Short mmCIF file of C-alpha atoms in Angstrom, two decimals:
data_model
loop_
_atom_site.label_atom_id
_atom_site.label_comp_id
_atom_site.label_asym_id
_atom_site.label_seq_id
_atom_site.Cartn_x
_atom_site.Cartn_y
_atom_site.Cartn_z
CA MET A 4 -28.59 10.12 -11.92
CA PRO A 5 -25.12 10.59 -13.47
CA LYS A 6 -22.30 8.29 -12.46
CA LYS A 7 -19.86 9.47 -9.86
CA ARG A 8 -16.35 10.04 -11.18
CA ALA A 9 -13.14 9.19 -9.37
CA LEU A 10 -9.54 9.99 -10.23
CA ILE A 11 -6.89 7.66 -8.80
CA THR A 12 -3.17 8.45 -8.82
CA GLY A 13 -1.04 5.33 -8.41
CA ILE A 14 -3.74 3.27 -10.11
CA THR A 15 -1.22 0.71 -11.43
CA GLY A 16 -0.15 -0.21 -7.87
CA GLN A 17 -1.60 -2.69 -5.42
CA ASP A 18 -4.04 -0.29 -3.74
CA GLY A 19 -4.91 1.55 -6.93
CA SER A 20 -5.93 -1.63 -8.72
CA TYR A 21 -8.10 -2.89 -5.86
CA LEU A 22 -9.67 0.56 -5.40
CA ALA A 23 -10.46 0.78 -9.12
CA GLU A 24 -12.18 -2.61 -8.97
CA PHE A 25 -14.17 -1.56 -5.92
CA LEU A 26 -15.30 1.76 -7.37
CA LEU A 27 -16.28 0.17 -10.68
CA SER A 28 -18.41 -2.32 -8.73
CA LYS A 29 -20.12 0.71 -7.15
CA GLY A 30 -20.99 2.09 -10.58
CA TYR A 31 -18.31 4.78 -10.70
CA GLU A 32 -16.61 6.12 -13.78
CA VAL A 33 -12.95 5.59 -12.89
CA HIS A 34 -10.02 7.58 -14.23
CA GLY A 35 -6.42 6.74 -13.50
CA LEU A 36 -3.26 8.85 -13.66
CA VAL A 37 -0.33 6.94 -15.15
CA ARG A 38 3.27 7.87 -15.91
CA ARG A 39 4.76 7.30 -19.33
CA ALA A 40 7.26 4.44 -19.02
CA SER A 41 9.42 2.48 -21.44
CA THR A 42 8.24 -0.79 -19.91
CA PHE A 43 4.65 -1.97 -19.56
CA ASN A 44 3.54 -1.60 -15.94
CA ARG A 45 -0.22 -2.13 -16.07
CA GLY A 46 -0.46 -5.82 -15.24
CA ARG A 47 -2.58 -5.24 -12.13
CA ILE A 48 -5.29 -3.35 -14.04
CA GLU A 49 -5.18 -4.96 -17.47
CA HIS A 50 -8.23 -7.11 -16.69
CA LEU A 51 -10.34 -4.00 -16.04
CA PHE A 52 -10.29 -2.97 -19.70
CA LYS A 53 -12.32 -5.98 -20.87
CA ASP A 54 -15.55 -4.52 -19.51
CA VAL A 55 -15.06 -1.08 -21.02
CA SER A 56 -17.66 -0.05 -23.60
CA ARG A 57 -16.43 2.09 -26.48
CA ASP A 58 -19.70 4.03 -26.41
CA ALA A 59 -19.72 4.64 -22.64
CA PRO A 60 -16.27 3.95 -21.22
CA ASN A 61 -16.20 3.73 -17.44
CA PHE A 62 -12.47 3.13 -17.04
CA GLN A 63 -9.90 5.44 -18.60
CA LEU A 64 -6.22 6.23 -18.10
CA HIS A 65 -4.52 9.59 -18.53
CA TYR A 66 -0.84 10.44 -18.72
CA GLY A 67 0.42 12.64 -15.92
CA ASP A 68 2.93 12.78 -13.10
CA LEU A 69 3.07 14.09 -9.54
CA GLY A 70 6.26 15.83 -10.60
CA ASP A 71 4.43 17.88 -13.26
CA SER A 72 1.88 20.42 -11.98
CA ASN A 73 0.45 21.24 -15.41
CA SER A 74 -0.38 17.63 -16.16
CA LEU A 75 -2.25 17.34 -12.86
CA LEU A 76 -4.36 20.42 -13.53
CA ARG A 77 -5.03 19.27 -17.11
CA VAL A 78 -6.27 15.84 -15.99
CA LEU A 79 -8.42 17.33 -13.22
CA MET A 80 -10.11 19.73 -15.64
CA LEU A 81 -10.59 16.97 -18.20
CA THR A 82 -12.10 14.40 -15.82
CA LYS A 83 -13.85 16.70 -13.28
CA PRO A 84 -13.84 14.00 -10.60
CA ASP A 85 -16.16 13.89 -7.61
CA GLU A 86 -13.43 12.10 -5.66
CA VAL A 87 -9.63 12.17 -5.92
CA TYR A 88 -7.54 9.40 -4.35
CA ASN A 89 -3.85 10.23 -4.11
CA LEU A 90 -2.17 6.83 -3.83
CA ALA A 91 0.93 7.59 -5.91
CA ALA A 92 4.30 7.89 -4.18
CA GLN A 93 7.81 6.58 -4.00
CA SER A 94 6.48 4.13 -1.48
CA HIS A 95 9.39 1.83 -0.56
CA VAL A 96 10.89 2.68 2.82
CA GLY A 97 14.27 1.09 2.10
CA VAL A 98 14.60 2.82 -1.26
CA SER A 99 13.82 6.16 0.38
CA PHE A 100 17.18 6.01 2.18
CA ASP A 101 18.91 5.62 -1.19
CA MET A 102 16.75 8.25 -2.94
CA PRO A 103 15.69 10.75 -0.26
CA GLU A 104 15.43 13.75 -2.59
CA TYR A 105 13.28 11.94 -5.15
CA THR A 106 11.12 10.51 -2.35
CA GLY A 107 10.54 14.00 -0.98
CA ASP A 108 9.77 15.44 -4.39
CA ILE A 109 7.14 12.85 -5.35
CA THR A 110 5.73 11.73 -2.01
CA ALA A 111 5.69 15.13 -0.28
CA ILE A 112 5.86 17.92 -2.89
CA GLY A 113 3.83 15.82 -5.32
CA THR A 114 0.96 15.98 -2.86
CA THR A 115 1.37 19.76 -2.76
CA ARG A 116 1.15 19.93 -6.54
CA LEU A 117 -2.01 17.84 -6.60
CA LEU A 118 -3.74 19.72 -3.79
CA GLU A 119 -2.82 23.06 -5.33
CA ALA A 120 -4.04 21.93 -8.75
CA LEU A 121 -7.33 20.86 -7.18
CA ARG A 122 -7.66 24.19 -5.35
CA THR A 123 -6.83 26.15 -8.51
CA SER A 124 -9.34 24.17 -10.56
CA GLY A 125 -12.21 25.25 -8.31
CA LEU A 126 -13.65 21.73 -8.48
CA PRO A 127 -15.56 20.58 -5.37
CA SER A 128 -13.80 17.19 -5.45
CA ARG A 129 -13.31 15.25 -2.23
CA PHE A 130 -9.65 14.40 -1.66
CA TYR A 131 -8.12 11.31 -0.07
CA GLN A 132 -4.43 11.29 0.90
CA ALA A 133 -2.74 7.93 1.43
CA SER A 134 -0.92 8.35 4.72
CA SER A 135 1.08 5.57 6.36
CA SER A 136 1.82 3.90 9.67
CA GLU A 137 5.45 4.83 8.97
CA LEU A 138 4.44 8.25 10.30
CA TYR A 139 4.68 6.76 13.80
CA GLY A 140 8.12 5.23 13.24
CA LYS A 141 9.75 5.02 16.66
CA ALA A 142 6.34 5.04 18.27
CA VAL A 143 6.15 6.50 21.75
CA LEU A 144 2.80 4.84 22.49
CA ALA A 145 1.16 1.56 21.51
CA PRO A 146 -1.21 0.94 19.91
CA GLN A 147 -1.16 3.97 17.63
CA ASN A 148 -4.32 5.93 16.81
CA GLU A 149 -5.25 9.30 15.30
CA GLU A 150 -3.89 11.17 18.34
CA THR A 151 -0.53 9.39 18.67
CA PRO A 152 2.47 11.70 18.02
CA PHE A 153 4.46 11.06 14.86
CA TYR A 154 8.13 9.99 14.96
CA PRO A 155 9.09 9.04 11.38
CA ARG A 156 12.30 7.05 10.98
CA SER A 157 12.92 7.23 7.23
CA PRO A 158 12.87 9.77 4.39
CA TYR A 159 9.65 8.08 3.27
CA GLY A 160 8.05 8.56 6.70
CA CYS A 161 9.17 12.20 6.77
CA ALA A 162 7.71 12.82 3.30
CA LYS A 163 4.42 11.24 4.37
CA ALA A 164 4.36 13.46 7.46
CA TYR A 165 4.70 16.55 5.24
CA ALA A 166 1.86 15.31 3.01
CA PHE A 167 -0.31 14.52 6.04
CA TYR A 168 0.00 17.99 7.55
CA LEU A 169 -0.39 19.70 4.18
CA THR A 170 -3.65 17.83 3.54
CA ARG A 171 -4.92 18.92 6.94
CA ASN A 172 -3.75 22.48 6.22
CA TYR A 173 -5.66 22.68 2.92
CA ARG A 174 -8.74 21.37 4.70
CA GLU A 175 -8.53 24.01 7.41
CA SER A 176 -7.28 26.88 5.23
CA TYR A 177 -9.49 26.48 2.16
CA GLY A 178 -12.45 24.47 3.42
CA MET A 179 -11.60 21.56 1.13
CA PHE A 180 -12.97 18.10 1.85
CA ALA A 181 -9.52 16.55 2.31
CA VAL A 182 -8.78 13.57 4.54
CA ASN A 183 -5.83 11.40 5.52
CA GLY A 184 -6.15 7.63 5.73
CA ILE A 185 -3.37 6.37 8.03
CA LEU A 186 -3.17 2.80 6.81
CA PHE A 187 -1.06 0.21 8.54
CA ASN A 188 0.65 -2.47 6.47
CA HIS A 189 -1.74 -4.06 4.01
CA GLU A 190 -0.65 -6.87 1.72
CA SER A 191 -1.92 -9.05 -1.11
CA PRO A 192 -0.73 -11.07 -4.12
CA ARG A 193 -0.51 -7.70 -5.92
CA ARG A 194 2.08 -6.33 -3.50
CA SER A 195 5.31 -5.28 -5.24
CA GLU A 196 8.03 -7.91 -5.13
CA ASN A 197 10.49 -5.73 -3.20
CA PHE A 198 8.22 -5.53 -0.12
CA VAL A 199 9.11 -8.13 2.48
CA THR A 200 5.80 -10.02 2.57
CA ARG A 201 5.60 -10.54 -1.18
CA LYS A 202 9.36 -11.15 -1.35
CA ILE A 203 8.81 -14.03 1.08
CA THR A 204 5.84 -15.64 -0.68
CA LEU A 205 7.27 -15.23 -4.18
CA SER A 206 10.71 -16.51 -3.18
CA ILE A 207 9.20 -19.59 -1.55
CA ALA A 208 7.31 -20.34 -4.76
CA ASN A 209 10.49 -19.88 -6.80
CA ILE A 210 12.51 -22.08 -4.44
CA ILE A 211 9.97 -24.90 -4.76
CA ALA A 212 9.95 -24.45 -8.55
CA GLY A 213 13.76 -24.66 -8.65
CA ARG A 214 14.21 -21.09 -9.88
CA GLN A 215 15.85 -19.73 -6.73
CA GLU A 216 18.28 -21.16 -4.20
CA CYS A 217 17.83 -19.00 -1.12
CA LEU A 218 15.73 -16.15 0.30
CA HIS A 219 17.79 -13.32 1.85
CA LEU A 220 16.12 -11.21 4.53
CA GLY A 221 17.02 -8.50 7.03
CA ASN A 222 15.49 -7.95 10.48
CA LEU A 223 13.23 -10.89 11.29
CA GLU A 224 12.08 -9.41 14.59
CA ALA A 225 10.43 -6.26 13.19
CA LYS A 226 6.75 -6.29 14.15
CA ARG A 227 4.00 -5.04 11.89
CA ASP A 228 0.21 -4.83 11.81
CA TRP A 229 -0.60 -6.67 8.58
CA GLY A 230 -4.02 -6.63 6.88
CA TYR A 231 -5.50 -7.45 3.48
CA ALA A 232 -5.25 -4.61 0.95
CA LYS A 233 -8.53 -5.52 -0.74
CA GLU A 234 -10.38 -4.72 2.49
CA PHE A 235 -8.45 -1.53 3.21
CA VAL A 236 -9.44 0.22 -0.02
CA GLU A 237 -13.09 0.04 1.00
CA GLY A 238 -12.14 2.05 4.08
CA MET A 239 -10.61 4.73 1.83
CA TRP A 240 -13.93 5.10 0.03
CA MET A 241 -15.87 5.17 3.30
CA MET A 242 -13.84 8.17 4.49
CA LEU A 243 -14.97 10.21 1.49
CA GLN A 244 -18.64 9.37 2.07
CA GLU A 245 -18.72 11.04 5.50
CA ALA A 246 -20.59 14.29 6.09
CA THR A 247 -17.46 16.05 7.37
CA PRO A 248 -13.79 15.43 6.55
CA GLU A 249 -11.79 13.64 9.24
CA ASP A 250 -8.62 11.56 9.41
CA PHE A 251 -8.80 7.84 10.19
CA VAL A 252 -6.47 4.97 11.10
CA LEU A 253 -7.12 1.63 9.37
CA ALA A 254 -5.45 -1.36 11.01
CA THR A 255 -6.15 -4.90 12.23
CA GLY A 256 -5.08 -4.31 15.85
CA ARG A 257 -2.83 -7.36 15.83
CA THR A 258 0.89 -7.58 15.29
CA ALA A 259 3.30 -10.23 14.06
CA THR A 260 7.02 -10.38 13.34
CA VAL A 261 8.58 -10.89 9.94
CA ARG A 262 9.73 -14.25 11.33
CA GLU A 263 6.14 -15.26 12.10
CA PHE A 264 5.03 -14.28 8.59
CA LEU A 265 7.94 -16.28 7.13
CA GLU A 266 7.19 -19.40 9.16
CA LEU A 267 3.48 -19.24 8.35
CA ALA A 268 4.39 -19.08 4.64
CA LEU A 269 6.81 -22.01 4.91
CA GLY A 270 4.15 -24.05 6.67
CA ILE A 271 1.49 -23.31 4.05
CA ALA A 272 3.99 -24.26 1.32
CA ARG A 273 4.66 -27.52 3.22
CA ILE A 274 8.37 -26.93 3.57
CA PRO A 275 9.73 -28.62 6.71
CA PHE A 276 12.47 -26.48 8.21
CA GLU A 277 14.90 -26.11 11.06
CA ARG A 278 16.64 -22.97 12.32
CA SER A 279 20.25 -22.65 13.37
CA GLY A 280 22.67 -19.88 14.20
CA THR A 281 21.95 -16.44 15.62
CA GLY A 282 22.02 -12.86 14.38
CA GLU A 283 23.59 -12.45 10.95
CA SER A 284 24.59 -16.14 10.99
CA GLU A 285 21.05 -17.45 11.36
CA ILE A 286 19.73 -19.71 8.62
CA TYR A 287 16.66 -21.79 7.82
CA ARG A 288 17.33 -25.21 6.33
CA ASP A 289 14.91 -27.46 4.42
CA THR A 290 15.06 -30.69 6.43
CA ARG A 291 14.21 -32.80 3.40
CA SER A 292 16.96 -31.57 1.09
CA GLY A 293 19.36 -30.17 3.66
CA LYS A 294 19.63 -26.94 1.64
CA THR A 295 19.73 -23.49 3.19
CA ILE A 296 16.58 -21.73 2.03
CA VAL A 297 16.65 -18.56 4.18
CA SER A 298 19.63 -16.52 5.35
CA ILE A 299 20.19 -13.11 6.91
CA ASP A 300 21.75 -10.36 4.82
CA PRO A 301 22.76 -7.14 6.63
CA ARG A 302 22.21 -5.19 3.40
CA TYR A 303 18.50 -5.36 4.14
CA TYR A 304 18.79 -3.72 7.55
CA ARG A 305 17.47 -0.15 7.69
CA PRO A 306 19.76 2.66 8.88
CA ALA A 307 17.04 3.51 11.44
CA GLU A 308 14.81 0.56 12.26
CA VAL A 309 11.12 0.70 13.14
CA ASP A 310 10.68 -2.06 15.68
CA CYS A 311 6.92 -2.29 16.19
CA LEU A 312 3.82 -0.77 14.62
CA LEU A 313 0.37 -1.67 15.98
CA GLY A 314 -2.74 0.23 14.94
CA ASP A 315 -5.91 1.12 16.79
CA ALA A 316 -8.81 1.50 14.33
CA THR A 317 -11.47 2.11 16.98
CA LYS A 318 -12.57 5.37 15.36
CA ALA A 319 -12.96 3.78 11.90
CA ARG A 320 -14.96 0.89 13.36
CA ALA A 321 -17.28 3.23 15.27
CA GLN A 322 -17.81 6.00 12.69
CA LEU A 323 -17.31 4.27 9.35
CA GLY A 324 -18.43 0.76 10.22
CA TRP A 325 -15.17 -0.51 8.72
CA GLN A 326 -13.40 -3.55 10.05
CA PRO A 327 -10.88 -6.08 8.75
CA LYS A 328 -12.15 -9.60 8.12
CA THR A 329 -9.11 -11.58 6.96
CA THR A 330 -6.79 -13.06 9.60
CA LEU A 331 -3.03 -13.10 9.15
CA PRO A 332 -2.87 -16.88 8.48
CA GLU A 333 -5.63 -16.47 5.88
CA LEU A 334 -3.78 -13.55 4.26
CA VAL A 335 -0.50 -15.47 4.10
CA GLU A 336 -2.30 -18.42 2.54
CA ILE A 337 -3.90 -16.20 -0.11
CA MET A 338 -0.49 -14.81 -1.02
CA VAL A 339 1.41 -18.11 -0.95
CA ARG A 340 -1.16 -19.94 -3.06
CA ALA A 341 -1.29 -17.12 -5.61
CA ASP A 342 2.49 -17.18 -6.03
CA LEU A 343 2.61 -20.98 -6.18
CA GLU A 344 -0.01 -20.86 -8.94
CA TRP A 345 2.05 -18.20 -10.76
CA ALA A 346 5.13 -20.43 -10.51
CA GLY A 347 3.21 -23.46 -11.78
CA VAL A 348 3.59 -25.34 -8.49
CA ARG A 349 0.94 -27.68 -7.12
CA LEU A 350 1.08 -28.80 -3.52
#
């Protein structure tokens, strides 16, 4: 029986790298779409090349871009994938306020280009669209499930809403097997450094190593449903193994504030601390050294804040058999210890 083939956009990111590992473990031939860049950005997937056979390669990369329709069609026709996972995007919510047009072009219209290229190709590929809990934004109901109305509060959330409805439209209009995975926040040591969870764990490691004085954060009271990215990518795959295409929420069903994540990380790193001040004047001080190690910086506030996101993955548990296994304290420990090891710090 021939190997299944998968094409992953955004393969150099957190989710793309974990998904590639998972699919390779399932015996897939994995192809990744990568943009040409002047700097090397393949650190998360470099280890996957060591197992590639020159005679029968099972992991290959192809140049292309969600901003270039022809490259998408070319790569689809070259690879003829059984499954397409669209994980590429301008995915940082804060940056989307600074670059709304670019975010819309890549995150929203880029999905159009890929879906249209897949339709034009005539390939029977199954299509997964990476949707986001940011669709719910100023959520009117909690917890949020597949039926909860969307209320995006950022250009990124709006772009993801466009991509969500377009994926559903191609499914209903053309009979394509196209699904949306509405994933709530999922983190790991591979999370980009400008996302708050990884910013916290990496900064703590750098502070202990003497490379950084202070960690600057925005809203500590924002609540999120945080899970482990390595477990969430399995749910993506499960959605494409179903008999009929449907949309699913993946979430842990528990919520915690940025403050709780921060204090868990400080505890795991064995940094004794005390808090003082309120609002923009609040600080965290290391009680051993007396130094301020965390302060509030209004530059990191969003123009329109999302206060609380909490997911209900009942449908995914019942139909897919998917469920998260890693608790938040366990996830924070995984991330803190990985960054301490990177910084050369031993507790």
